[in-house]
Amino acid sequence: MTGHNTTGHQPVRASTAAFVGTMIEWYDFYIYATAAALVFGKIFFPSATGFYGTLAAFGTFAVGFFARPLGGAIFGHIGDKIGRKKSLVITLLMMGVVTVLIGLLPTYASIGFWAPVLLVVLRIVQGIAVGGEWGGAVLMASEHSPDQNKRTFFASFAQLGSPAGLILSMLMFKLVTGLDDEAFLSWGWRVPFLFSAVLLIIGFVIRLSVNESPDFLKEKEAQTKRAKPAQVPLWQVLTGAPKLLMLAVGANVLGIAGFYFTNTFMIAYTTQYVGLDRGVILNCLLVVSIMQFFITPLSAYIASRIGNLRFLGFTAFVSMFTPYAMFNLVDRGSLPSITVGVGIAVLFMGAYYAVIAGYVSDRFPTAIRYTGISMAYQLSGAIFGGLTPLLGTILAENFKGQWWPLALLFSVISLLSLVSVLMLGAQGAKDNTQPA
């Protein structure tokens, strides 16, 4: 049975399913992030104007991140115990349905206090779904790899979903931000959310066509032969591999917090503090996302040639210095200078992001791999991803006209990942958490 899964079209199908599924999940997540930066402060928190409205909108954005570790724990357990495929089908359905419901949500003007309350509730469910999605998509792609040495390359197809989702979300918002303010605030912002229903159907059909992970099937077979029942995966991760988990959390910071810095916070920064039109920054991010889409598989290929650790160390090191060039160019205010500025930061950060998933997943043994990488990624998202736009907004408000504190924040994010990834490399892949 396991042999069948590694032959024929399954590796390609699994990679396609990972790509399409994560593209839909990240599309849903990014349209929320973009709406939070552009419109949610005005229609869900109208009494909190300007800075405080943006802060409140980004607060709901952060809530989704705090829900993600719960999703990682729930769906990591399902993925490690029942099956990767079942877990992924549920997360996709949850994410798509919730996103459509956000698009149908009445505003503060219609139902008052209940509007932001319902927004937060839906955002929590959305966070739980994303919490379970990413780890499963990475594993379904990498564990179907016909060659052990190509796992990181196959895993990069799940990472490819992130820029693809961003490109799609930017194109949708580009369509609706062309409307006048009244139309955009009343119904225009809802269109990208409702469009998610179409994507959901496509993703669901593709995901059902993929067989279960061969690694999972082998592990289940091995577990049935053991006299002692396996422990709960989350408990095994927390008690058997706490250092590994913490290093994996740190290693993911640049890929998560860095992107919400450039793709979410920079929208608010450029429109509110540099005085740019929202269309200019969205055009810039669209170009940069297309660049990231192409550098993702290229980065994974280069890393497979020179070594994952060497590649990750280099890109994290260079990322410490890129924000200084980015802010210098962004403050000039022209579309080419902003695009080049953000592009420099995303080039190295995107290259790092492409490779980190496969690298971290190889550190965890099969029995706890879904839970391990999901918890690492989602804890990193909860602590660093959700708070980065909030912290950036506070720094921008308190240091008006000065960008160096923001650049320093980005450098610290890069340094944290550099140190973590080097320590992970020194520790090596230790399979000491397997049940006896």
Short mmCIF file of N, CA, C and O in Angstrom, two decimals, residues 264-352:
data_model
loop_
_atom_site.label_atom_id
_atom_site.label_comp_id
_atom_site.label_asym_id
_atom_site.label_seq_id
_atom_site.Cartn_x
_atom_site.Cartn_y
_atom_site.Cartn_z
N THR A 264 1.87 43.59 5.52
CA THR A 264 0.72 44.10 6.27
C THR A 264 1.04 45.46 6.90
O THR A 264 0.39 46.45 6.60
N PHE A 265 2.06 45.49 7.73
CA PHE A 265 2.41 46.74 8.39
C PHE A 265 2.80 47.83 7.40
O PHE A 265 2.43 48.99 7.57
N MET A 266 3.54 47.47 6.34
CA MET A 266 4.01 48.48 5.38
C MET A 266 2.86 49.16 4.64
O MET A 266 3.00 50.30 4.18
N ILE A 267 1.71 48.48 4.53
CA ILE A 267 0.52 49.13 3.93
C ILE A 267 0.09 50.30 4.81
O ILE A 267 -0.13 51.42 4.34
N ALA A 268 -0.04 50.02 6.11
CA ALA A 268 -0.44 51.07 7.06
C ALA A 268 0.63 52.16 7.16
O ALA A 268 0.31 53.36 7.17
N TYR A 269 1.90 51.77 7.20
CA TYR A 269 3.01 52.73 7.34
C TYR A 269 3.06 53.70 6.16
O TYR A 269 3.15 54.92 6.33
N THR A 270 3.00 53.15 4.94
CA THR A 270 3.14 54.01 3.76
C THR A 270 1.91 54.89 3.52
O THR A 270 2.06 56.02 3.06
N THR A 271 0.71 54.40 3.85
CA THR A 271 -0.50 55.20 3.62
C THR A 271 -0.69 56.26 4.72
O THR A 271 -1.16 57.36 4.45
N GLN A 272 -0.32 55.92 5.97
CA GLN A 272 -0.59 56.85 7.08
C GLN A 272 0.59 57.73 7.46
O GLN A 272 0.39 58.85 7.94
N TYR A 273 1.82 57.24 7.27
CA TYR A 273 2.99 57.99 7.75
C TYR A 273 3.85 58.56 6.62
O TYR A 273 4.56 59.53 6.81
N VAL A 274 3.80 57.92 5.43
CA VAL A 274 4.55 58.45 4.29
C VAL A 274 3.61 59.24 3.37
O VAL A 274 4.05 60.04 2.56
N GLY A 275 2.30 59.01 3.53
CA GLY A 275 1.30 59.76 2.76
C GLY A 275 1.08 59.25 1.35
O GLY A 275 0.66 60.00 0.46
N LEU A 276 1.33 57.97 1.12
CA LEU A 276 1.14 57.40 -0.21
C LEU A 276 -0.30 56.97 -0.42
O LEU A 276 -1.01 56.67 0.53
N ASP A 277 -0.70 56.92 -1.68
CA ASP A 277 -2.02 56.40 -2.04
C ASP A 277 -2.01 54.88 -1.85
O ASP A 277 -1.00 54.22 -2.12
N ARG A 278 -3.13 54.32 -1.36
CA ARG A 278 -3.16 52.88 -1.09
C ARG A 278 -2.90 52.05 -2.35
O ARG A 278 -2.34 50.96 -2.28
N GLY A 279 -3.29 52.58 -3.51
CA GLY A 279 -3.07 51.87 -4.77
C GLY A 279 -1.60 51.69 -5.09
O GLY A 279 -1.19 50.67 -5.66
N VAL A 280 -0.77 52.66 -4.72
CA VAL A 280 0.67 52.60 -4.99
C VAL A 280 1.33 51.46 -4.24
O VAL A 280 2.08 50.65 -4.81
N ILE A 281 1.05 51.37 -2.94
CA ILE A 281 1.68 50.31 -2.14
C ILE A 281 1.15 48.92 -2.53
O ILE A 281 1.88 47.94 -2.54
N LEU A 282 -0.13 48.84 -2.91
CA LEU A 282 -0.68 47.55 -3.36
C LEU A 282 -0.04 47.11 -4.68
O LEU A 282 0.23 45.93 -4.88
N ASN A 283 0.22 48.08 -5.57
CA ASN A 283 0.92 47.76 -6.82
C ASN A 283 2.33 47.25 -6.54
O ASN A 283 2.80 46.30 -7.16
N CYS A 284 2.99 47.92 -5.61
CA CYS A 284 4.35 47.53 -5.22
C CYS A 284 4.37 46.11 -4.67
O CYS A 284 5.18 45.27 -5.09
N LEU A 285 3.45 45.81 -3.75
CA LEU A 285 3.41 44.49 -3.12
C LEU A 285 3.04 43.39 -4.11
O LEU A 285 3.48 42.25 -3.98
N LEU A 286 2.25 43.76 -5.12
CA LEU A 286 1.90 42.79 -6.17
C LEU A 286 3.14 42.38 -6.95
O LEU A 286 3.39 41.19 -7.16
N VAL A 287 3.94 43.36 -7.35
CA VAL A 287 5.18 43.09 -8.10
C VAL A 287 6.14 42.24 -7.26
O VAL A 287 6.72 41.25 -7.72
N VAL A 288 6.28 42.63 -5.99
CA VAL A 288 7.18 41.92 -5.08
C VAL A 288 6.72 40.48 -4.85
O VAL A 288 7.53 39.55 -4.79
N SER A 289 5.41 40.28 -4.76
CA SER A 289 4.86 38.93 -4.55
C SER A 289 5.11 38.03 -5.76
O SER A 289 5.39 36.84 -5.60
N ILE A 290 5.01 38.61 -6.94
CA ILE A 290 5.30 37.83 -8.17
C ILE A 290 6.77 37.41 -8.16
O ILE A 290 7.10 36.27 -8.50
N MET A 291 7.65 38.33 -7.75
CA MET A 291 9.08 38.00 -7.62
C MET A 291 9.28 36.85 -6.63
O MET A 291 10.00 35.89 -6.90
N GLN A 292 8.60 36.93 -5.48
CA GLN A 292 8.74 35.90 -4.46
C GLN A 292 8.24 34.54 -4.96
O GLN A 292 8.81 33.51 -4.63
N PHE A 293 7.19 34.57 -5.75
CA PHE A 293 6.63 33.33 -6.30
C PHE A 293 7.70 32.57 -7.09
O PHE A 293 7.82 31.36 -6.98
N PHE A 294 8.48 33.31 -7.88
CA PHE A 294 9.50 32.66 -8.71
C PHE A 294 10.76 32.31 -7.93
O PHE A 294 11.43 31.33 -8.26
N ILE A 295 11.09 33.08 -6.90
CA ILE A 295 12.31 32.74 -6.16
C ILE A 295 12.10 31.58 -5.19
O ILE A 295 13.07 30.98 -4.74
N THR A 296 10.84 31.23 -4.89
CA THR A 296 10.59 30.12 -3.95
C THR A 296 11.13 28.78 -4.45
O THR A 296 11.96 28.17 -3.77
N PRO A 297 10.72 28.29 -5.64
CA PRO A 297 11.28 27.01 -6.10
C PRO A 297 12.77 27.10 -6.41
O PRO A 297 13.52 26.15 -6.20
N LEU A 298 13.21 28.28 -6.92
CA LEU A 298 14.62 28.47 -7.22
C LEU A 298 15.47 28.37 -5.95
O LEU A 298 16.53 27.72 -5.94
N SER A 299 15.00 28.98 -4.87
CA SER A 299 15.71 28.94 -3.59
C SER A 299 15.80 27.51 -3.06
O SER A 299 16.85 27.08 -2.56
N ALA A 300 14.68 26.78 -3.16
CA ALA A 300 14.66 25.39 -2.69
C ALA A 300 15.64 24.53 -3.50
O ALA A 300 16.32 23.65 -2.95
N TYR A 301 15.74 24.83 -4.79
CA TYR A 301 16.68 24.08 -5.66
C TYR A 301 18.13 24.39 -5.28
O TYR A 301 18.96 23.48 -5.11
N ILE A 302 18.44 25.69 -5.10
CA ILE A 302 19.81 26.10 -4.73
C ILE A 302 20.19 25.49 -3.38
O ILE A 302 21.30 24.97 -3.21
N ALA A 303 19.26 25.53 -2.43
CA ALA A 303 19.52 24.98 -1.09
C ALA A 303 19.82 23.48 -1.15
O ALA A 303 20.67 22.97 -0.41
N SER A 304 19.13 22.77 -2.05
CA SER A 304 19.37 21.33 -2.18
C SER A 304 20.75 21.04 -2.76
O SER A 304 21.31 19.96 -2.55
N ARG A 305 21.32 22.04 -3.48
CA ARG A 305 22.66 21.87 -4.06
C ARG A 305 23.77 22.24 -3.08
O ARG A 305 24.79 21.56 -3.00
N ILE A 306 23.58 23.33 -2.32
CA ILE A 306 24.66 23.81 -1.45
C ILE A 306 24.48 23.42 0.02
O ILE A 306 25.37 23.61 0.83
N GLY A 307 23.31 22.90 0.35
CA GLY A 307 23.01 22.52 1.73
C GLY A 307 22.02 23.49 2.37
O GLY A 307 22.18 24.71 2.28
N ASN A 308 20.98 22.93 2.98
CA ASN A 308 19.91 23.76 3.57
C ASN A 308 20.41 24.70 4.65
O ASN A 308 20.05 25.88 4.68
N LEU A 309 21.26 24.19 5.55
CA LEU A 309 21.72 25.00 6.68
C LEU A 309 22.57 26.18 6.21
O LEU A 309 22.39 27.31 6.68
N ARG A 310 23.47 25.93 5.28
CA ARG A 310 24.31 27.00 4.74
C ARG A 310 23.45 28.07 4.07
O ARG A 310 23.67 29.28 4.26
N PHE A 311 22.47 27.64 3.31
CA PHE A 311 21.58 28.57 2.59
C PHE A 311 20.76 29.41 3.58
O PHE A 311 20.66 30.62 3.44
N LEU A 312 20.19 28.75 4.59
CA LEU A 312 19.36 29.45 5.58
C LEU A 312 20.20 30.45 6.39
O LEU A 312 19.75 31.57 6.66
N GLY A 313 21.41 30.05 6.78
CA GLY A 313 22.29 30.93 7.54
C GLY A 313 22.64 32.19 6.76
O GLY A 313 22.59 33.30 7.29
N PHE A 314 22.95 32.01 5.47
CA PHE A 314 23.32 33.15 4.62
C PHE A 314 22.15 34.13 4.44
O PHE A 314 22.30 35.33 4.62
N THR A 315 20.96 33.59 4.11
CA THR A 315 19.81 34.48 3.84
C THR A 315 19.34 35.20 5.11
O THR A 315 18.95 36.37 5.06
N ALA A 316 19.41 34.52 6.27
CA ALA A 316 19.02 35.17 7.53
C ALA A 316 20.01 36.27 7.89
O ALA A 316 19.62 37.35 8.37
N PHE A 317 21.29 36.02 7.65
CA PHE A 317 22.33 37.01 7.95
C PHE A 317 22.14 38.27 7.10
O PHE A 317 22.15 39.40 7.61
N VAL A 318 21.95 38.10 5.80
CA VAL A 318 21.77 39.24 4.90
C VAL A 318 20.48 40.01 5.25
O VAL A 318 20.44 41.25 5.18
N SER A 319 19.44 39.27 5.68
CA SER A 319 18.17 39.90 6.04
C SER A 319 18.30 40.89 7.20
O SER A 319 17.48 41.81 7.33
N MET A 320 19.32 40.75 8.03
CA MET A 320 19.53 41.69 9.13
C MET A 320 19.83 43.10 8.62
O MET A 320 19.55 44.09 9.29
N PHE A 321 20.37 43.19 7.39
CA PHE A 321 20.80 44.49 6.85
C PHE A 321 19.86 45.08 5.81
O PHE A 321 19.96 46.25 5.47
N THR A 322 18.92 44.26 5.29
CA THR A 322 18.04 44.73 4.21
C THR A 322 17.05 45.83 4.60
O THR A 322 16.72 46.67 3.75
N PRO A 323 16.54 45.91 5.86
CA PRO A 323 15.53 46.94 6.15
C PRO A 323 16.04 48.38 6.03
O PRO A 323 15.27 49.29 5.77
N TYR A 324 17.36 48.58 6.18
CA TYR A 324 17.92 49.93 6.11
C TYR A 324 17.85 50.45 4.66
O TYR A 324 17.53 51.61 4.43
N ALA A 325 18.11 49.54 3.72
CA ALA A 325 17.95 49.89 2.30
C ALA A 325 16.47 50.08 1.98
O ALA A 325 16.08 51.02 1.28
N MET A 326 15.61 49.21 2.55
CA MET A 326 14.17 49.27 2.28
C MET A 326 13.59 50.62 2.68
O MET A 326 12.93 51.30 1.88
N PHE A 327 13.82 51.05 3.93
CA PHE A 327 13.21 52.30 4.39
C PHE A 327 13.79 53.53 3.69
O PHE A 327 13.08 54.50 3.44
N ASN A 328 15.08 53.50 3.38
CA ASN A 328 15.68 54.60 2.61
C ASN A 328 14.97 54.79 1.28
O ASN A 328 14.67 55.91 0.88
N LEU A 329 14.69 53.67 0.62
CA LEU A 329 14.05 53.73 -0.70
C LEU A 329 12.55 54.02 -0.60
O LEU A 329 12.00 54.77 -1.40
N VAL A 330 11.88 53.42 0.40
CA VAL A 330 10.43 53.63 0.57
C VAL A 330 10.12 55.10 0.86
O VAL A 330 9.15 55.66 0.33
N ASP A 331 10.94 55.75 1.66
CA ASP A 331 10.70 57.14 2.03
C ASP A 331 10.83 58.12 0.85
O ASP A 331 10.41 59.26 0.95
N ARG A 332 11.41 57.65 -0.25
CA ARG A 332 11.50 58.51 -1.45
C ARG A 332 10.13 58.66 -2.12
O ARG A 332 9.91 59.61 -2.87
N GLY A 333 9.24 57.67 -1.88
CA GLY A 333 7.83 57.84 -2.26
C GLY A 333 7.43 57.50 -3.67
O GLY A 333 6.24 57.54 -3.99
N SER A 334 8.37 57.13 -4.56
CA SER A 334 7.98 56.78 -5.94
C SER A 334 7.75 55.27 -6.02
O SER A 334 8.34 54.49 -5.25
N LEU A 335 6.91 54.85 -6.96
CA LEU A 335 6.59 53.43 -7.10
C LEU A 335 7.84 52.57 -7.36
O LEU A 335 8.01 51.55 -6.70
N PRO A 336 8.77 53.00 -8.28
CA PRO A 336 9.97 52.18 -8.49
C PRO A 336 10.83 52.05 -7.23
O PRO A 336 11.31 50.96 -6.91
N SER A 337 11.02 53.16 -6.51
CA SER A 337 11.89 53.11 -5.32
C SER A 337 11.27 52.25 -4.21
O SER A 337 11.97 51.49 -3.53
N ILE A 338 9.94 52.34 -4.03
CA ILE A 338 9.26 51.53 -3.01
C ILE A 338 9.34 50.04 -3.38
O ILE A 338 9.63 49.19 -2.54
N THR A 339 9.12 49.75 -4.67
CA THR A 339 9.15 48.36 -5.13
C THR A 339 10.53 47.74 -4.96
O THR A 339 10.66 46.60 -4.48
N VAL A 340 11.58 48.50 -5.33
CA VAL A 340 12.95 48.00 -5.17
C VAL A 340 13.28 47.83 -3.68
O VAL A 340 13.86 46.83 -3.26
N GLY A 341 12.86 48.81 -2.86
CA GLY A 341 13.14 48.77 -1.42
C GLY A 341 12.53 47.55 -0.75
O GLY A 341 13.22 46.77 -0.09
N VAL A 342 11.22 47.37 -0.95
CA VAL A 342 10.53 46.21 -0.35
C VAL A 342 11.03 44.92 -1.00
O VAL A 342 11.18 43.89 -0.34
N GLY A 343 11.32 44.99 -2.29
CA GLY A 343 11.82 43.82 -3.03
C GLY A 343 13.13 43.29 -2.49
O GLY A 343 13.32 42.07 -2.40
N ILE A 344 14.05 44.18 -2.07
CA ILE A 344 15.33 43.75 -1.50
C ILE A 344 15.10 42.95 -0.22
O ILE A 344 15.69 41.89 -0.01
N ALA A 345 14.20 43.46 0.64
CA ALA A 345 13.90 42.76 1.90
C ALA A 345 13.25 41.41 1.63
O ALA A 345 13.61 40.39 2.24
N VAL A 346 12.30 41.38 0.71
CA VAL A 346 11.54 40.15 0.43
C VAL A 346 12.39 39.12 -0.31
O VAL A 346 12.18 37.90 -0.14
N LEU A 347 13.36 39.57 -1.09
CA LEU A 347 14.22 38.64 -1.84
C LEU A 347 14.89 37.63 -0.91
O LEU A 347 14.80 36.41 -1.11
N PHE A 348 15.56 38.13 0.12
CA PHE A 348 16.29 37.24 1.03
C PHE A 348 15.36 36.56 2.04
O PHE A 348 15.54 35.39 2.37
N MET A 349 14.37 37.30 2.49
CA MET A 349 13.40 36.74 3.42
C MET A 349 12.59 35.63 2.75
O MET A 349 12.33 34.58 3.34
N GLY A 350 12.19 35.85 1.51
CA GLY A 350 11.42 34.86 0.74
C GLY A 350 12.24 33.62 0.45
O GLY A 350 11.72 32.50 0.46
N ALA A 351 13.54 33.81 0.17
CA ALA A 351 14.43 32.68 -0.07
C ALA A 351 14.54 31.83 1.19
O ALA A 351 14.52 30.59 1.14
N TYR A 352 14.64 32.49 2.33
CA TYR A 352 14.71 31.80 3.63
C TYR A 352 13.41 31.02 3.88
O TYR A 352 13.44 29.85 4.25
#
